[in-house]
mmCIF file of C-alpha atoms in Angstrom:
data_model
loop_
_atom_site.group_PDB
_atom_site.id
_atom_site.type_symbol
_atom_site.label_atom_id
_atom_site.label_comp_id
_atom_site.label_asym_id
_atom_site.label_seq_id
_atom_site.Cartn_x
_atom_site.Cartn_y
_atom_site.Cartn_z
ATOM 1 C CA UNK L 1 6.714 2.553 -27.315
ATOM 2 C CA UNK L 2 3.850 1.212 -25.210
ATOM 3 C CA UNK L 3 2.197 1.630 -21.974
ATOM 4 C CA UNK L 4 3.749 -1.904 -19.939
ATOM 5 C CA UNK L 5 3.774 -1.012 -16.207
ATOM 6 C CA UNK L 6 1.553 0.478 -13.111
ATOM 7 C CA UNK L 7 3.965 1.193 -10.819
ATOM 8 C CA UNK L 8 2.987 1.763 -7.030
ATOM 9 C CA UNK L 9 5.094 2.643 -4.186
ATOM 10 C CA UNK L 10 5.242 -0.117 -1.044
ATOM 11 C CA UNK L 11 6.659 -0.431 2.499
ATOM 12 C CA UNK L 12 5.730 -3.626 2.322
ATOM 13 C CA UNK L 13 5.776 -4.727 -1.385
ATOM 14 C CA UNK L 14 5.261 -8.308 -0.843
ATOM 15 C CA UNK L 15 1.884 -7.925 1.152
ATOM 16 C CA UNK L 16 0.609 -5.185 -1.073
ATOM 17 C CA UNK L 17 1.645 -6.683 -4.218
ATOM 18 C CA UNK L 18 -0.166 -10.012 -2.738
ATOM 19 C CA UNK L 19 -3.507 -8.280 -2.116
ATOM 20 C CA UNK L 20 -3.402 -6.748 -5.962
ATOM 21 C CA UNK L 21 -2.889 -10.044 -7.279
ATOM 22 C CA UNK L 22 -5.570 -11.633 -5.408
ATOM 23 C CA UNK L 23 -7.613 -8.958 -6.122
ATOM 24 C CA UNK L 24 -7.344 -9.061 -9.513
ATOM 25 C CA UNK L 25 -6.162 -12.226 -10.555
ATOM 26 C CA UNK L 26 -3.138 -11.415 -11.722
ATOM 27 C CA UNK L 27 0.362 -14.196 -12.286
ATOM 28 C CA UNK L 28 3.345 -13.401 -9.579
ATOM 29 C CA UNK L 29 5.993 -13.119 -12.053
ATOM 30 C CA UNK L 30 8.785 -11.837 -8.775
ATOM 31 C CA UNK L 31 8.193 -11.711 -5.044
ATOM 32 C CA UNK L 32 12.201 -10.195 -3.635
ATOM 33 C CA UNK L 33 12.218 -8.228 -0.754
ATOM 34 C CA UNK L 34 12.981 -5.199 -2.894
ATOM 35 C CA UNK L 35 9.775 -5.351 -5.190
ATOM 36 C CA UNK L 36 6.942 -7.845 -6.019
ATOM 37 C CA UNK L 37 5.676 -7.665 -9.868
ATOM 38 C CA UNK L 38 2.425 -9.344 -11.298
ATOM 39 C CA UNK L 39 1.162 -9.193 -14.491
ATOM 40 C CA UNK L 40 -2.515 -8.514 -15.656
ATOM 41 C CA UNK L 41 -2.686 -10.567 -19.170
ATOM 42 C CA UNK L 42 -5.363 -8.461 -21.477
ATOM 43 C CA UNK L 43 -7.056 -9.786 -24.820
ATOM 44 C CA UNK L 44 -4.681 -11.563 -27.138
ATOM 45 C CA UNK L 45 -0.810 -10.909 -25.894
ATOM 46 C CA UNK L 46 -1.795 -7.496 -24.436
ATOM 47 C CA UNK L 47 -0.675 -7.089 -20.681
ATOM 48 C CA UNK L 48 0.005 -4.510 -18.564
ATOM 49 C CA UNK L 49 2.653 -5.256 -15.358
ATOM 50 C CA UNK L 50 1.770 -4.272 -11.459
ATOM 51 C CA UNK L 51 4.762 -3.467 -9.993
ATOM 52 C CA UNK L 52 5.518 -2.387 -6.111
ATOM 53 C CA UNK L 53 9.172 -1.291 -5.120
ATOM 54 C CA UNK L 54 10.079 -1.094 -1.692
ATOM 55 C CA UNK L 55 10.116 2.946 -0.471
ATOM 56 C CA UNK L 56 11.057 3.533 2.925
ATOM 57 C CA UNK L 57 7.791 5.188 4.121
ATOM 58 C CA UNK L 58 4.399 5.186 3.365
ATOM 59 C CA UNK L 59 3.306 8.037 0.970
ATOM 60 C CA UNK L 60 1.564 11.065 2.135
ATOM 61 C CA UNK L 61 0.888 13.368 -0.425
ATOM 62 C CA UNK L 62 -2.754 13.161 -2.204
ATOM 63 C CA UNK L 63 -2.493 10.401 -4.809
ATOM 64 C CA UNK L 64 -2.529 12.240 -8.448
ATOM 65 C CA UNK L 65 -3.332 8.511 -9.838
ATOM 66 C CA UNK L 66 -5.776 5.398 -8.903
ATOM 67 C CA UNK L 67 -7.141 2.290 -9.818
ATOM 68 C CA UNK L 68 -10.980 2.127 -10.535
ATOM 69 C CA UNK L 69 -12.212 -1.497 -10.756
ATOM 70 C CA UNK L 70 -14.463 -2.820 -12.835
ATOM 71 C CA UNK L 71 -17.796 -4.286 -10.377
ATOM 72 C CA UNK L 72 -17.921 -7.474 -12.571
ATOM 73 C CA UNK L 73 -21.847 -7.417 -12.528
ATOM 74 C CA UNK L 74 -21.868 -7.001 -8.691
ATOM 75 C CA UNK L 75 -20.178 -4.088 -7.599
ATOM 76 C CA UNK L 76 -21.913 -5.076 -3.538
ATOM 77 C CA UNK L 77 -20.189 -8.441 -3.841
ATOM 78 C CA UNK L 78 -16.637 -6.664 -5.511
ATOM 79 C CA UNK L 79 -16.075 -4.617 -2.677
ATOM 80 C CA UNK L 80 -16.994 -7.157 -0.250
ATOM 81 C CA UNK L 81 -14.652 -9.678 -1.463
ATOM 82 C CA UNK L 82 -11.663 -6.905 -1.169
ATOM 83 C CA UNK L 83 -12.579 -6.162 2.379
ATOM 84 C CA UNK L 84 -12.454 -9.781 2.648
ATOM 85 C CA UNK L 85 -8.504 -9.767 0.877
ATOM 86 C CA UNK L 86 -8.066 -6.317 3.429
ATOM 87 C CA UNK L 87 -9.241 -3.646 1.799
ATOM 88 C CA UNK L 88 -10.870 -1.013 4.264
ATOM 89 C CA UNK L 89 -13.438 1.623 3.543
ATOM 90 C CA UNK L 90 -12.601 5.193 3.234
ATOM 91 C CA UNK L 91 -14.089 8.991 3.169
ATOM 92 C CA UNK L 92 -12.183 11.133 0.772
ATOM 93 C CA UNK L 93 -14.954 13.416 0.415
ATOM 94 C CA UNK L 94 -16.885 11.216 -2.018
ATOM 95 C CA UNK L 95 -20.285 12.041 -0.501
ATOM 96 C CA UNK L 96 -22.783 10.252 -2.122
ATOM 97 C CA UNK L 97 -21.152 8.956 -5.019
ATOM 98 C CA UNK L 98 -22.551 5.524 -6.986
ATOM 99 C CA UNK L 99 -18.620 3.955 -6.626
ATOM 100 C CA UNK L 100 -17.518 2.444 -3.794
ATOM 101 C CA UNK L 101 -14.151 4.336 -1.736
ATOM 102 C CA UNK L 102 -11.727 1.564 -0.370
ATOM 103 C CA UNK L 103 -8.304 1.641 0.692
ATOM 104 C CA UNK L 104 -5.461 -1.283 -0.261
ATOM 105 C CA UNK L 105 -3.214 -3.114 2.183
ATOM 106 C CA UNK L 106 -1.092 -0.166 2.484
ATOM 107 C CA UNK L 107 -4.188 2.652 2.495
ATOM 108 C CA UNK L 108 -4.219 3.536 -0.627
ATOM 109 C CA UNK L 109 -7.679 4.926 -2.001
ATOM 110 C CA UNK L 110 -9.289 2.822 -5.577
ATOM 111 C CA UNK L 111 -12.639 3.132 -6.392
ATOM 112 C CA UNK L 112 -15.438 -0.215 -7.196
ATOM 113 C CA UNK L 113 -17.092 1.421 -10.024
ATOM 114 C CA UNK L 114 -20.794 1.549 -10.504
ATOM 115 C CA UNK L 115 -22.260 -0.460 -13.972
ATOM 116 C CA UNK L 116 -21.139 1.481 -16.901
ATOM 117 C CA UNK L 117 -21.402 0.358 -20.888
ATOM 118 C CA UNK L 118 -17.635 2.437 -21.106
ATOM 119 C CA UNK L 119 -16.251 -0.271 -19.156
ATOM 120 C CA UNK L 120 -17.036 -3.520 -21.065
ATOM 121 C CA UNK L 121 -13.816 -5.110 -22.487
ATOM 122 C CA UNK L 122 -11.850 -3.568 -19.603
ATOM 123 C CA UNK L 123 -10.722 -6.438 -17.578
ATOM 124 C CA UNK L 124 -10.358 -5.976 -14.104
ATOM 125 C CA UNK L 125 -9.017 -2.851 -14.011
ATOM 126 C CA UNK L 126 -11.413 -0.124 -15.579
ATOM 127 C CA UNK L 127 -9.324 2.763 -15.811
ATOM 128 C CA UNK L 128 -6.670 4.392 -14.505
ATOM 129 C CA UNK L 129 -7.646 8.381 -13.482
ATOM 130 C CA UNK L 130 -4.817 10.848 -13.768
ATOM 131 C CA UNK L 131 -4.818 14.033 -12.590
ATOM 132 C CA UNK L 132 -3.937 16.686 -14.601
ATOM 133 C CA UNK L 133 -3.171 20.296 -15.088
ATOM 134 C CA UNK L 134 -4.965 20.393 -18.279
ATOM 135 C CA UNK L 135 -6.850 17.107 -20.076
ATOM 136 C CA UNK L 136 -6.837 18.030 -23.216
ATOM 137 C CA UNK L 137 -3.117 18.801 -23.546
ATOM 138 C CA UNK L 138 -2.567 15.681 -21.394
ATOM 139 C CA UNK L 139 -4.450 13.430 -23.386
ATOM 140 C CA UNK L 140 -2.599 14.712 -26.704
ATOM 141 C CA UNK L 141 0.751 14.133 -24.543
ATOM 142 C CA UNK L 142 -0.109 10.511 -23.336
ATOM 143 C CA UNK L 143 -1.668 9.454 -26.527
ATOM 144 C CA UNK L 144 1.235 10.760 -28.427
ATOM 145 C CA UNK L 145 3.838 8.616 -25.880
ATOM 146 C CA UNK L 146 1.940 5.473 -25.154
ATOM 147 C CA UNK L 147 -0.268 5.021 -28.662
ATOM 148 C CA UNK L 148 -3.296 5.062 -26.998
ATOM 149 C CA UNK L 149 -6.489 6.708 -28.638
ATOM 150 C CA UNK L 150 -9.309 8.744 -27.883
ATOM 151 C CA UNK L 151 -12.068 6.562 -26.857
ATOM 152 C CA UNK L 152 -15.526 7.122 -25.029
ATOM 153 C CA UNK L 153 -15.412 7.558 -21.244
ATOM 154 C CA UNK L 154 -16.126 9.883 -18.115
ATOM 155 C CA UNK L 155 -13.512 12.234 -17.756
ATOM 156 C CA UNK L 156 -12.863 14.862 -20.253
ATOM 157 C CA UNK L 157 -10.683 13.324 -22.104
ATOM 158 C CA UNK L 158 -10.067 8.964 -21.806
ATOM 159 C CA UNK L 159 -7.382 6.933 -24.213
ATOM 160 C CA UNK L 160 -7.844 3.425 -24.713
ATOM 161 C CA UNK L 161 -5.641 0.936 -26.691
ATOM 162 C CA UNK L 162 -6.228 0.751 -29.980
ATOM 163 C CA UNK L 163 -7.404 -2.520 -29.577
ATOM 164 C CA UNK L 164 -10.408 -1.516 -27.571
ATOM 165 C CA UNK L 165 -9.491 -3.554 -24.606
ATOM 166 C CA UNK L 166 -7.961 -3.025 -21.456
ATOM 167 C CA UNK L 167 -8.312 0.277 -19.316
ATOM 168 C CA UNK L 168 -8.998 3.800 -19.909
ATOM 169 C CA UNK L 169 -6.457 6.068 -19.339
ATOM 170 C CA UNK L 170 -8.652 8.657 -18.027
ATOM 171 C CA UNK L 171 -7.146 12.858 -17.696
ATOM 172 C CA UNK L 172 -8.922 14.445 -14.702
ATOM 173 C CA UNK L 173 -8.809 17.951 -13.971
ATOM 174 C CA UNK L 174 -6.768 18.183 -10.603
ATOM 175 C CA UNK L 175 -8.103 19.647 -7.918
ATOM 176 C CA UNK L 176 -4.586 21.632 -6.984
ATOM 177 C CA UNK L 177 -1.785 21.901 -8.482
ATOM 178 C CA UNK L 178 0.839 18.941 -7.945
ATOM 179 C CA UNK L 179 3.122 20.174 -4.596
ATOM 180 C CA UNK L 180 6.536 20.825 -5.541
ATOM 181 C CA UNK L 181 9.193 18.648 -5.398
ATOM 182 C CA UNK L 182 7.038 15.913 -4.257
ATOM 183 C CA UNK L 183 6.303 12.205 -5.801
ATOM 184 C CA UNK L 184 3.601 10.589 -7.318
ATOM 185 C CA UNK L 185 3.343 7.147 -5.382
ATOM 186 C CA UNK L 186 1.952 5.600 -8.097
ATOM 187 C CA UNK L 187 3.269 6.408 -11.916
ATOM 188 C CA UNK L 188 3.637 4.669 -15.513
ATOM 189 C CA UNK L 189 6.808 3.086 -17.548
ATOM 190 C CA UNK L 190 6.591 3.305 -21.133
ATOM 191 C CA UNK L 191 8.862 0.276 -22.759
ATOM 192 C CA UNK L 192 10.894 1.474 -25.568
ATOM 193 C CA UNK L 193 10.979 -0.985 -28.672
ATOM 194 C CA UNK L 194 13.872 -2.021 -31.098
ATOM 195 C CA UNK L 195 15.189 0.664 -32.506
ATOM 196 C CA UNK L 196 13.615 3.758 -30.598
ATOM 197 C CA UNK L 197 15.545 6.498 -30.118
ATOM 198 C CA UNK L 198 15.460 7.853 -26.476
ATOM 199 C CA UNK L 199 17.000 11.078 -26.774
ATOM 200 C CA UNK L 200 15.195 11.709 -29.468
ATOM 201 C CA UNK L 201 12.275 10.808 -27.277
ATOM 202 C CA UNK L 202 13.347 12.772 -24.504
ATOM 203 C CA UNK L 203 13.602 15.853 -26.469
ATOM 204 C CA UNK L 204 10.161 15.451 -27.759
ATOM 205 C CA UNK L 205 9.116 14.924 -24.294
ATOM 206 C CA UNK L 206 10.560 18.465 -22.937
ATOM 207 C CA UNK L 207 9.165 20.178 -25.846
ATOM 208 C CA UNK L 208 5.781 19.422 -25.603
ATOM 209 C CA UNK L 209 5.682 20.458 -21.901
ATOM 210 C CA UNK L 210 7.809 17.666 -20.008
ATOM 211 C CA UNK L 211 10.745 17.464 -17.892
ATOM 212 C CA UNK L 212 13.345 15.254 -16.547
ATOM 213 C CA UNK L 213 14.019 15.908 -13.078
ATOM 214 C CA UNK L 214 17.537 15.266 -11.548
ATOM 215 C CA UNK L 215 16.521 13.565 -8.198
ATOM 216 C CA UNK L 216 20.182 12.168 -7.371
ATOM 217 C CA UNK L 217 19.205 8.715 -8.120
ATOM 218 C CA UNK L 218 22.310 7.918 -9.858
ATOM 219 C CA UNK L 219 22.903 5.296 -12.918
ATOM 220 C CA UNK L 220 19.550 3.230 -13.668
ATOM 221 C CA UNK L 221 17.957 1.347 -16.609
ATOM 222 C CA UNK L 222 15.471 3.169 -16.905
ATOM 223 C CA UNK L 223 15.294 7.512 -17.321
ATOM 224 C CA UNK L 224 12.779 9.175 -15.141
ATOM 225 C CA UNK L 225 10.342 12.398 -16.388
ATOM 226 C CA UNK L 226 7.246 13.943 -15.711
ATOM 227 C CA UNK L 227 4.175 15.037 -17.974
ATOM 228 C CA UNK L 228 3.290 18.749 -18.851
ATOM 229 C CA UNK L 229 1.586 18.546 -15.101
ATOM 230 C CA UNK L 230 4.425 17.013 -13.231
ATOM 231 C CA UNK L 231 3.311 13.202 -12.837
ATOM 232 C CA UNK L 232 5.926 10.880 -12.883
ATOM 233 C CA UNK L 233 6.958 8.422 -15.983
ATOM 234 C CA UNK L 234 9.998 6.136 -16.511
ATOM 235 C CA UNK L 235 11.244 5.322 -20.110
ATOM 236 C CA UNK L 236 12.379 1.609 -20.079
ATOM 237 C CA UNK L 237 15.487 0.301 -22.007
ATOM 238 C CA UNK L 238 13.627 -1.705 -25.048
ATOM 239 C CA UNK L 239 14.203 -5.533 -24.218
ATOM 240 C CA UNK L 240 17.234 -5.833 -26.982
ATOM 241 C CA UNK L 241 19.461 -2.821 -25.563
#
């Protein structure tokens, strides 16, 4: 299995997908009214997908998970040239924090990280905060799924790819409890590969601390659960099924 898609929720997927990929320099790989998908290539053949399907209204609910970019030596002249692709400024409460608080095309908060030696080899995208009911059992839970390991960071607990490139995966402690029944706008898809075994996954999944909603989606290619603090994650088909 591996980590292959950031998935955010979009009226408009098309003009937010747009501003991600100029934003981060990413290669259109579909553009339908129903979703836009763009794909952040990594070190070597490592990537990980952007993806934006069409929802039918703009997400209220706090946002349990966020993009922090990387300044690229500048982090002044990052946020200015996102404000430039549409970005806006916003107050979440930050106060006087040393990252900048912006909002997407569609509002949604990310962060323009400060300088820090954590972040070199990231790419664009420095990590990916998640909140969580507890990090520790998080990380074991999303290192176990995704084969990420522990690696240096600023939350309690970060993954990384083994690799050493790419993102953090970084497990916050949330500051309340997810609401029930509602959805994370953005979540993650774990790919399957040849030969996995996905209800043998899923049953590993529920017992250490998961669950797989029924939301009365119907048949899909994909099977929808949530983490031990009830963020949302899709298991995708592996390419061969």
């Amino acid at each position: 299995m591996h980590l292959e898609n950031i998935v955010i929720d979009a009226v408009d997927p098309g003009r937010l997908g747009r501003f991600w990929q100029a934003a981060l320099g990413t290669e259109q790989l579909t553009d339908m009214p129903e979703g836009f998908e763009t794909r952040l290539h990594l070190d070597g053949d490592a990537y990980l997908d952007l993806c934006f399907p069409r929802v039918p209204e703009r997400p209220t609910e706090p946002q349990r998970l966020h993009l922090d970019l990387w300044d690229a030596g500048d982090q002044a002249g990052t946020a200015q040239r996102l404000r430039d692709l549409g970005a806006g400024d916003l107050d979440i409460g930050q106060g006087d924090a040393p990252w900048i608080v912006l909002g997407d095309a569609e509002g949604n908060p990310f962060c323009v990280l400060e300088h820090r030696d954590a972040f070199v080899r990231t790419g664009p995208i420095a990590s990916l905060p998640l909140d969580t009911a507890d990090p520790d059992a998080a990380a074991e839970f999303w290192g176990w799924l995704t084969g990420w390991a522990d690696a240096d960071g600023y939350a309690p607990r970060s993954l990384r790819h083994p690799s050493g490139s790419g993102p953090l995966l970084e497990m916050c402690p949330e500051p309340r409890p997810k609401p029930a029944g509602s959805k994370n706008r953005m979540h993650l898809d774990i790919r399957l590969e040849t030969g996995d075994d996905v209800d043998a996954i899923a049953e590993e999944i529920l017992a250490r601390g998961g669950a797989e909603p029924d939301r009365g989606w119907g048949e899909l290619p994909w099977r929808t659960f949530t983490d031990p603090s009830g963020n949302e994650l899709c298991l995708l088909r592996a390419y061969d099924a």
